[in-house]
PDB file of C-alpha atoms in Angstrom:
ATOM      1  CA  MET A   1      68.935  93.403  84.530  1.00 40.00           C
ATOM      2  CA  ARG A   2      70.236  90.636  86.783  1.00 44.00           C
ATOM      3  CA  GLN A   3      70.905  91.265  90.476  1.00 45.00           C
ATOM      4  CA  ASP A   4      74.604  90.707  89.852  1.00 47.00           C
ATOM      5  CA  ASP A   5      74.542  93.437  87.201  1.00 48.00           C
ATOM      6  CA  ARG A   6      72.947  95.890  89.591  1.00 50.00           C
ATOM      7  CA  VAL A   7      75.637  95.254  92.159  1.00 44.00           C
ATOM      8  CA  THR A   8      78.342  95.736  89.552  1.00 49.00           C
ATOM      9  CA  ASP A   9      76.786  98.991  88.319  1.00 54.00           C
ATOM     10  CA  ARG A  10      76.493 100.367  91.836  1.00 55.00           C
ATOM     11  CA  ASP A  11      80.047  99.468  92.758  1.00 60.00           C
ATOM     12  CA  ALA A  12      81.329 101.006  89.529  1.00 59.00           C
ATOM     13  CA  VAL A  13      80.235 104.533  90.551  1.00 58.00           C
ATOM     14  CA  PRO A  14      83.556 106.421  90.907  1.00 68.00           C
ATOM     15  CA  PHE A  15      84.532 108.494  93.921  1.00 77.00           C
ATOM     16  CA  ASP A  16      84.705 112.251  93.447  1.00 81.00           C
ATOM     17  CA  LEU A  17      88.492 112.242  93.580  1.00 72.00           C
ATOM     18  CA  ALA A  18      88.749 115.998  92.988  1.00 76.00           C
ATOM     19  CA  SER A  19      86.966 116.699  96.270  1.00 77.00           C
ATOM     20  CA  MET A  20      88.922 114.199  98.387  1.00 75.00           C
ATOM     21  CA  ARG A  21      91.312 116.200 100.544  1.00 73.00           C
ATOM     22  CA  LYS A  22      92.411 116.740 104.135  1.00 78.00           C
ATOM     23  CA  GLN A  23      93.417 120.026 105.702  1.00 74.00           C
ATOM     24  CA  TYR A  24      96.662 119.592 107.640  1.00 71.00           C
ATOM     25  CA  ARG A  25      96.809 121.549 110.889  1.00 70.00           C
ATOM     26  CA  THR A  26     100.020 120.250 112.404  1.00 73.00           C
ATOM     27  CA  GLU A  27     102.886 122.235 113.846  1.00 82.00           C
ATOM     28  CA  GLY A  28     105.561 123.265 111.412  1.00 90.00           C
ATOM     29  CA  LEU A  29     109.147 122.175 110.950  1.00 94.00           C
ATOM     30  CA  SER A  30     111.883 124.795 111.097  1.00 93.00           C
ATOM     31  CA  GLU A  31     115.604 124.699 110.465  1.00 96.00           C
ATOM     32  CA  SER A  32     116.253 125.348 114.147  1.00 94.00           C
ATOM     33  CA  ASP A  33     114.444 122.080 114.981  1.00 90.00           C
ATOM     34  CA  LEU A  34     116.928 119.929 113.088  1.00 97.00           C
ATOM     35  CA  PRO A  35     119.991 118.097 114.474  1.00 97.00           C
ATOM     36  CA  ALA A  36     123.295 117.979 112.594  1.00 96.00           C
ATOM     37  CA  THR A  37     122.601 114.777 110.635  1.00 98.00           C
ATOM     38  CA  PRO A  38     119.552 113.355 108.866  1.00 98.00           C
ATOM     39  CA  LEU A  39     119.866 110.045 110.697  1.00 98.00           C
ATOM     40  CA  GLU A  40     119.414 111.825 114.020  1.00 98.00           C
ATOM     41  CA  GLN A  41     116.319 113.554 112.680  1.00 98.00           C
ATOM     42  CA  PHE A  42     115.024 110.303 111.184  1.00 98.00           C
ATOM     43  CA  ALA A  43     115.483 108.537 114.518  1.00 98.00           C
ATOM     44  CA  ARG A  44     113.482 111.278 116.218  1.00 97.00           C
ATOM     45  CA  TRP A  45     110.596 111.086 113.754  1.00 97.00           C
ATOM     46  CA  PHE A  46     110.687 107.292 113.558  1.00 98.00           C
ATOM     47  CA  ARG A  47     110.385 107.021 117.338  1.00 97.00           C
ATOM     48  CA  GLN A  48     107.318 109.252 117.219  1.00 96.00           C
ATOM     49  CA  ALA A  49     105.846 107.299 114.311  1.00 96.00           C
ATOM     50  CA  ALA A  50     106.342 103.996 116.146  1.00 96.00           C
ATOM     51  CA  THR A  51     104.943 105.171 119.493  1.00 95.00           C
ATOM     52  CA  GLU A  52     102.475 107.959 118.708  1.00 92.00           C
ATOM     53  CA  GLY A  53     101.590 107.699 115.028  1.00 86.00           C
ATOM     54  CA  GLY A  54      98.969 104.957 115.206  1.00 88.00           C
ATOM     55  CA  MET A  55     100.447 103.208 112.174  1.00 90.00           C
ATOM     56  CA  PHE A  56     100.294  99.475 111.475  1.00 93.00           C
ATOM     57  CA  GLU A  57     103.897  99.207 110.240  1.00 96.00           C
ATOM     58  CA  PRO A  58     105.845 102.450 110.689  1.00 97.00           C
ATOM     59  CA  ASN A  59     108.943 100.769 109.209  1.00 98.00           C
ATOM     60  CA  ALA A  60     107.145 100.147 105.893  1.00 98.00           C
ATOM     61  CA  MET A  61     108.769 102.109 103.075  1.00 98.00           C
ATOM     62  CA  VAL A  62     108.264 102.373  99.337  1.00 98.00           C
ATOM     63  CA  VAL A  63     111.473 101.356  97.563  1.00 98.00           C
ATOM     64  CA  SER A  64     111.771 102.768  94.037  1.00 98.00           C
ATOM     65  CA  THR A  65     114.384 101.511  91.595  1.00 98.00           C
ATOM     66  CA  ALA A  66     115.038 101.839  87.882  1.00 98.00           C
ATOM     67  CA  ASP A  67     116.578  99.310  85.562  1.00 94.00           C
ATOM     68  CA  ALA A  68     119.526  99.945  83.251  1.00 89.00           C
ATOM     69  CA  GLU A  69     117.146 101.449  80.661  1.00 92.00           C
ATOM     70  CA  GLY A  70     115.622 103.819  83.216  1.00 94.00           C
ATOM     71  CA  ARG A  71     112.271 102.025  83.583  1.00 96.00           C
ATOM     72  CA  PRO A  72     111.077 102.574  87.176  1.00 97.00           C
ATOM     73  CA  SER A  73     109.337 100.215  89.579  1.00 97.00           C
ATOM     74  CA  SER A  74     108.198 100.564  93.194  1.00 98.00           C
ATOM     75  CA  ARG A  75     107.210  98.228  95.995  1.00 98.00           C
ATOM     76  CA  THR A  76     106.711  98.316  99.766  1.00 98.00           C
ATOM     77  CA  VAL A  77     109.505  96.803 101.859  1.00 98.00           C
ATOM     78  CA  LEU A  78     110.177  96.765 105.601  1.00 98.00           C
ATOM     79  CA  LEU A  79     113.131  98.716 106.983  1.00 98.00           C
ATOM     80  CA  LYS A  80     115.112  96.424 109.277  1.00 98.00           C
ATOM     81  CA  HIS A  81     117.968  98.622 110.482  1.00 98.00           C
ATOM     82  CA  PHE A  82     119.259 102.161 110.209  1.00 98.00           C
ATOM     83  CA  ASP A  83     122.347 103.962 111.439  1.00 96.00           C
ATOM     84  CA  GLU A  84     124.763 106.629 110.221  1.00 94.00           C
ATOM     85  CA  GLN A  85     125.823 104.307 107.384  1.00 96.00           C
ATOM     86  CA  GLY A  86     122.324 104.076 105.963  1.00 98.00           C
ATOM     87  CA  PHE A  87     119.028 102.198 105.761  1.00 98.00           C
ATOM     88  CA  VAL A  88     118.929  98.393 105.500  1.00 98.00           C
ATOM     89  CA  PHE A  89     116.346  96.066 103.983  1.00 98.00           C
ATOM     90  CA  TYR A  90     116.483  92.416 102.906  1.00 98.00           C
ATOM     91  CA  THR A  91     115.300  90.671  99.756  1.00 97.00           C
ATOM     92  CA  ASN A  92     115.871  87.893  97.271  1.00 96.00           C
ATOM     93  CA  TYR A  93     118.871  88.843  95.123  1.00 97.00           C
ATOM     94  CA  ASP A  94     117.060  87.457  92.065  1.00 95.00           C
ATOM     95  CA  SER A  95     114.042  89.741  92.606  1.00 96.00           C
ATOM     96  CA  ARG A  96     113.244  92.620  90.276  1.00 96.00           C
ATOM     97  CA  LYS A  97     114.452  95.235  92.755  1.00 97.00           C
ATOM     98  CA  ALA A  98     117.767  93.441  93.223  1.00 97.00           C
ATOM     99  CA  ARG A  99     118.250  93.028  89.486  1.00 97.00           C
ATOM    100  CA  ASP A 100     117.526  96.734  89.030  1.00 97.00           C
ATOM    101  CA  LEU A 101     120.068  97.635  91.703  1.00 97.00           C
ATOM    102  CA  ALA A 102     122.709  95.408  90.130  1.00 96.00           C
ATOM    103  CA  GLY A 103     122.579  97.574  87.002  1.00 95.00           C
ATOM    104  CA  ASN A 104     121.645 100.900  88.588  1.00 96.00           C
ATOM    105  CA  PRO A 105     122.407 101.275  92.318  1.00 97.00           C
ATOM    106  CA  TYR A 106     120.560 104.574  92.746  1.00 97.00           C
ATOM    107  CA  VAL A 107     117.420 104.162  94.829  1.00 98.00           C
ATOM    108  CA  SER A 108     114.682 106.187  96.519  1.00 98.00           C
ATOM    109  CA  LEU A 109     113.007 105.308  99.820  1.00 98.00           C
ATOM    110  CA  LEU A 110     109.693 106.869 100.855  1.00 98.00           C
ATOM    111  CA  PHE A 111     108.239 106.606 104.355  1.00 98.00           C
ATOM    112  CA  PRO A 112     104.547 107.628 103.991  1.00 97.00           C
ATOM    113  CA  TRP A 113     103.511 108.474 107.550  1.00 96.00           C
ATOM    114  CA  HIS A 114     100.086 109.796 106.534  1.00 93.00           C
ATOM    115  CA  PRO A 115      98.412 109.799 109.998  1.00 93.00           C
ATOM    116  CA  MET A 116     101.086 112.270 111.156  1.00 94.00           C
ATOM    117  CA  ALA A 117     101.004 114.286 107.896  1.00 94.00           C
ATOM    118  CA  ARG A 118     104.673 113.439 107.432  1.00 96.00           C
ATOM    119  CA  GLN A 119     106.877 111.907 104.778  1.00 97.00           C
ATOM    120  CA  VAL A 120     110.578 111.117 104.673  1.00 98.00           C
ATOM    121  CA  ILE A 121     112.190 110.759 101.242  1.00 98.00           C
ATOM    122  CA  VAL A 122     115.679 109.264 100.980  1.00 98.00           C
ATOM    123  CA  SER A 123     117.763 109.265  97.807  1.00 98.00           C
ATOM    124  CA  GLY A 124     121.001 107.341  97.792  1.00 98.00           C
ATOM    125  CA  VAL A 125     123.087 104.415  96.603  1.00 98.00           C
ATOM    126  CA  ALA A 126     122.392 100.790  97.522  1.00 98.00           C
ATOM    127  CA  ARG A 127     125.111  98.234  98.212  1.00 98.00           C
ATOM    128  CA  ARG A 128     124.784  94.641  99.392  1.00 98.00           C
ATOM    129  CA  THR A 129     125.381  93.945 103.056  1.00 97.00           C
ATOM    130  CA  GLY A 130     128.074  91.457 104.064  1.00 97.00           C
ATOM    131  CA  ARG A 131     127.160  87.793 104.479  1.00 97.00           C
ATOM    132  CA  ASP A 132     127.857  87.867 108.223  1.00 97.00           C
ATOM    133  CA  GLU A 133     125.403  90.730 108.673  1.00 97.00           C
ATOM    134  CA  THR A 134     122.863  88.961 106.473  1.00 96.00           C
ATOM    135  CA  ALA A 135     123.208  85.694 108.401  1.00 96.00           C
ATOM    136  CA  ALA A 136     122.853  87.468 111.744  1.00 97.00           C
ATOM    137  CA  TYR A 137     119.576  89.028 110.644  1.00 96.00           C
ATOM    138  CA  PHE A 138     118.317  85.820 109.001  1.00 95.00           C
ATOM    139  CA  ARG A 139     118.659  84.007 112.346  1.00 96.00           C
ATOM    140  CA  THR A 140     116.265  86.522 113.945  1.00 96.00           C
ATOM    141  CA  ARG A 141     113.475  85.779 111.436  1.00 95.00           C
ATOM    142  CA  PRO A 142     110.606  83.471 112.399  1.00 95.00           C
ATOM    143  CA  HIS A 143     111.090  79.876 111.262  1.00 96.00           C
ATOM    144  CA  GLY A 144     108.345  80.185 108.670  1.00 95.00           C
ATOM    145  CA  SER A 145     109.893  83.294 107.164  1.00 95.00           C
ATOM    146  CA  GLN A 146     113.237  81.526 106.893  1.00 94.00           C
ATOM    147  CA  LEU A 147     111.572  78.720 104.942  1.00 93.00           C
ATOM    148  CA  GLY A 148     109.736  81.263 102.822  1.00 92.00           C
ATOM    149  CA  ALA A 149     113.022  82.787 101.692  1.00 93.00           C
ATOM    150  CA  TRP A 150     113.877  79.411 100.158  1.00 92.00           C
ATOM    151  CA  ALA A 151     110.397  78.583  98.853  1.00 91.00           C
ATOM    152  CA  SER A 152     109.855  81.765  96.850  1.00 88.00           C
ATOM    153  CA  ALA A 153     111.722  82.569  93.649  1.00 84.00           C
ATOM    154  CA  GLN A 154     110.701  86.168  94.142  1.00 86.00           C
ATOM    155  CA  SER A 155     109.420  88.105  91.099  1.00 85.00           C
ATOM    156  CA  SER A 156     109.513  85.058  88.823  1.00 84.00           C
ATOM    157  CA  VAL A 157     106.400  83.897  86.936  1.00 87.00           C
ATOM    158  CA  ILE A 158     104.772  80.782  88.443  1.00 87.00           C
ATOM    159  CA  ALA A 159     101.906  78.621  87.207  1.00 90.00           C
ATOM    160  CA  THR A 160      99.843  78.399  90.415  1.00 94.00           C
ATOM    161  CA  ARG A 161      99.886  79.245  94.104  1.00 94.00           C
ATOM    162  CA  ALA A 162     100.030  75.501  94.721  1.00 93.00           C
ATOM    163  CA  ASP A 163     103.602  75.447  93.402  1.00 91.00           C
ATOM    164  CA  VAL A 164     104.738  77.798  96.168  1.00 91.00           C
ATOM    165  CA  ASP A 165     102.759  75.922  98.830  1.00 93.00           C
ATOM    166  CA  ALA A 166     104.273  72.612  97.725  1.00 94.00           C
ATOM    167  CA  ALA A 167     107.798  74.013  97.841  1.00 91.00           C
ATOM    168  CA  TYR A 168     107.149  75.379 101.325  1.00 89.00           C
ATOM    169  CA  ALA A 169     105.709  72.061 102.545  1.00 94.00           C
ATOM    170  CA  GLU A 170     108.761  70.187 101.274  1.00 92.00           C
ATOM    171  CA  LEU A 171     111.067  72.602 103.089  1.00 91.00           C
ATOM    172  CA  ALA A 172     109.015  72.419 106.286  1.00 93.00           C
ATOM    173  CA  ALA A 173     109.428  68.631 106.245  1.00 94.00           C
ATOM    174  CA  ARG A 174     113.165  68.933 105.638  1.00 94.00           C
ATOM    175  CA  TYR A 175     113.689  71.613 108.291  1.00 94.00           C
ATOM    176  CA  PRO A 176     111.084  71.167 111.045  1.00 95.00           C
ATOM    177  CA  GLU A 177     110.576  73.754 113.763  1.00 93.00           C
ATOM    178  CA  GLY A 178     113.672  73.945 115.969  1.00 91.00           C
ATOM    179  CA  GLU A 179     116.091  72.840 113.250  1.00 92.00           C
ATOM    180  CA  GLN A 180     118.419  75.466 111.804  1.00 94.00           C
ATOM    181  CA  VAL A 181     117.575  76.645 108.300  1.00 96.00           C
ATOM    182  CA  PRO A 182     120.641  77.566 106.205  1.00 94.00           C
ATOM    183  CA  VAL A 183     120.846  81.095 104.849  1.00 95.00           C
ATOM    184  CA  PRO A 184     119.922  81.090 101.138  1.00 95.00           C
ATOM    185  CA  PRO A 185     122.872  82.185  98.987  1.00 95.00           C
ATOM    186  CA  HIS A 186     120.443  84.177  96.810  1.00 95.00           C
ATOM    187  CA  TRP A 187     119.023  86.165  99.723  1.00 96.00           C
ATOM    188  CA  GLY A 188     120.480  89.101 101.627  1.00 97.00           C
ATOM    189  CA  GLY A 189     120.473  92.754 102.503  1.00 98.00           C
ATOM    190  CA  PHE A 190     120.949  96.109 100.870  1.00 98.00           C
ATOM    191  CA  ARG A 191     122.196  99.180 102.703  1.00 98.00           C
ATOM    192  CA  VAL A 192     121.131 102.488 101.178  1.00 98.00           C
ATOM    193  CA  ALA A 193     123.734 105.172 101.879  1.00 98.00           C
ATOM    194  CA  PRO A 194     121.792 108.459 101.759  1.00 98.00           C
ATOM    195  CA  GLN A 195     122.873 111.385  99.614  1.00 98.00           C
ATOM    196  CA  THR A 196     119.769 113.491 100.313  1.00 98.00           C
ATOM    197  CA  VAL A 197     117.058 113.080 102.958  1.00 98.00           C
ATOM    198  CA  GLU A 198     113.931 115.224 102.833  1.00 98.00           C
ATOM    199  CA  PHE A 199     111.618 115.702 105.813  1.00 98.00           C
ATOM    200  CA  TRP A 200     108.122 116.724 104.712  1.00 97.00           C
ATOM    201  CA  GLN A 201     105.658 118.127 107.243  1.00 95.00           C
ATOM    202  CA  GLY A 202     102.099 118.837 106.130  1.00 94.00           C
ATOM    203  CA  ARG A 203     100.800 122.370 106.786  1.00 91.00           C
ATOM    204  CA  GLU A 204      97.602 124.279 106.157  1.00 89.00           C
ATOM    205  CA  ASN A 205      96.647 125.430 102.643  1.00 89.00           C
ATOM    206  CA  ARG A 206      99.168 122.992 101.119  1.00 88.00           C
ATOM    207  CA  LEU A 207     102.023 125.255 102.228  1.00 90.00           C
ATOM    208  CA  HIS A 208     103.990 122.353 103.616  1.00 95.00           C
ATOM    209  CA  ASP A 209     107.409 122.485 105.272  1.00 95.00           C
ATOM    210  CA  ARG A 210     110.064 120.635 103.271  1.00 96.00           C
ATOM    211  CA  LEU A 211     113.579 120.553 104.681  1.00 98.00           C
ATOM    212  CA  ARG A 212     116.219 118.534 102.851  1.00 98.00           C
ATOM    213  CA  TYR A 213     119.640 117.407 104.033  1.00 98.00           C
ATOM    214  CA  VAL A 214     122.213 117.266 101.233  1.00 98.00           C
ATOM    215  CA  GLU A 215     125.500 115.401 101.727  1.00 98.00           C
ATOM    216  CA  GLN A 216     128.623 117.504 101.244  1.00 97.00           C
ATOM    217  CA  PRO A 217     132.014 116.338  99.891  1.00 96.00           C
ATOM    218  CA  ASP A 218     133.521 116.400 103.397  1.00 96.00           C
ATOM    219  CA  GLY A 219     130.759 114.173 104.781  1.00 95.00           C
ATOM    220  CA  SER A 220     128.858 116.954 106.508  1.00 97.00           C
ATOM    221  CA  TRP A 221     125.259 117.894 105.674  1.00 98.00           C
ATOM    222  CA  ARG A 222     123.735 121.078 104.297  1.00 98.00           C
ATOM    223  CA  VAL A 223     120.064 121.804 105.007  1.00 98.00           C
ATOM    224  CA  GLU A 224     117.964 123.525 102.365  1.00 98.00           C
ATOM    225  CA  ARG A 225     114.311 124.503 102.358  1.00 98.00           C
ATOM    226  CA  LEU A 226     112.184 123.499  99.373  1.00 97.00           C
ATOM    227  CA  SER A 227     109.120 125.376  98.224  1.00 96.00           C
ATOM    228  CA  PRO A 228     105.944 123.412  98.934  1.00 95.00           C
TER     229      PRO A 228
END
């Protein structure tokens, strides 16, 4: 057996996944803890996640979409704004997620705040942001990220990495640092207007607290407790 084979064999030994678990010992979440709206509660938890949670990117969220035939896909995206109207992220409008949303606007957002034994799960409807809002955010992006929005035909099949690097280099020569980069017409934001927002708090013995806000016809919110 070659040395390379031995390394491969050793690395191929699987983890004992059945025994991998953590016991959550955090304080619970009760109905009396919650404010009137899910955005107020999200702001409270997000502030804690950003300042106390020890997470690399607390605004990272898993965005799950489904195409017109119901085939799902998920990816991690950064939340860039939230308010009472919803949760905003930006993307290439030719990407898979954007194409999915064009045919099926229903979307799920998952904030996996594992170090705090917390999750937030948002279900709602995505709509494009206005071009003025998109342009205002685009201007706040680093120069390189602005060029990257032009260089990448997101989700499309490419032959080599060199193709992307060459496109970026050409753009960098055309728009050097300090020169304004135009906003790509194929790039912009989505605002997800929530219909339900679940706050998941890990508890001992897998008896987690799960409190879900559900939007009512009059715009108010009902809170319901879900079995763990």
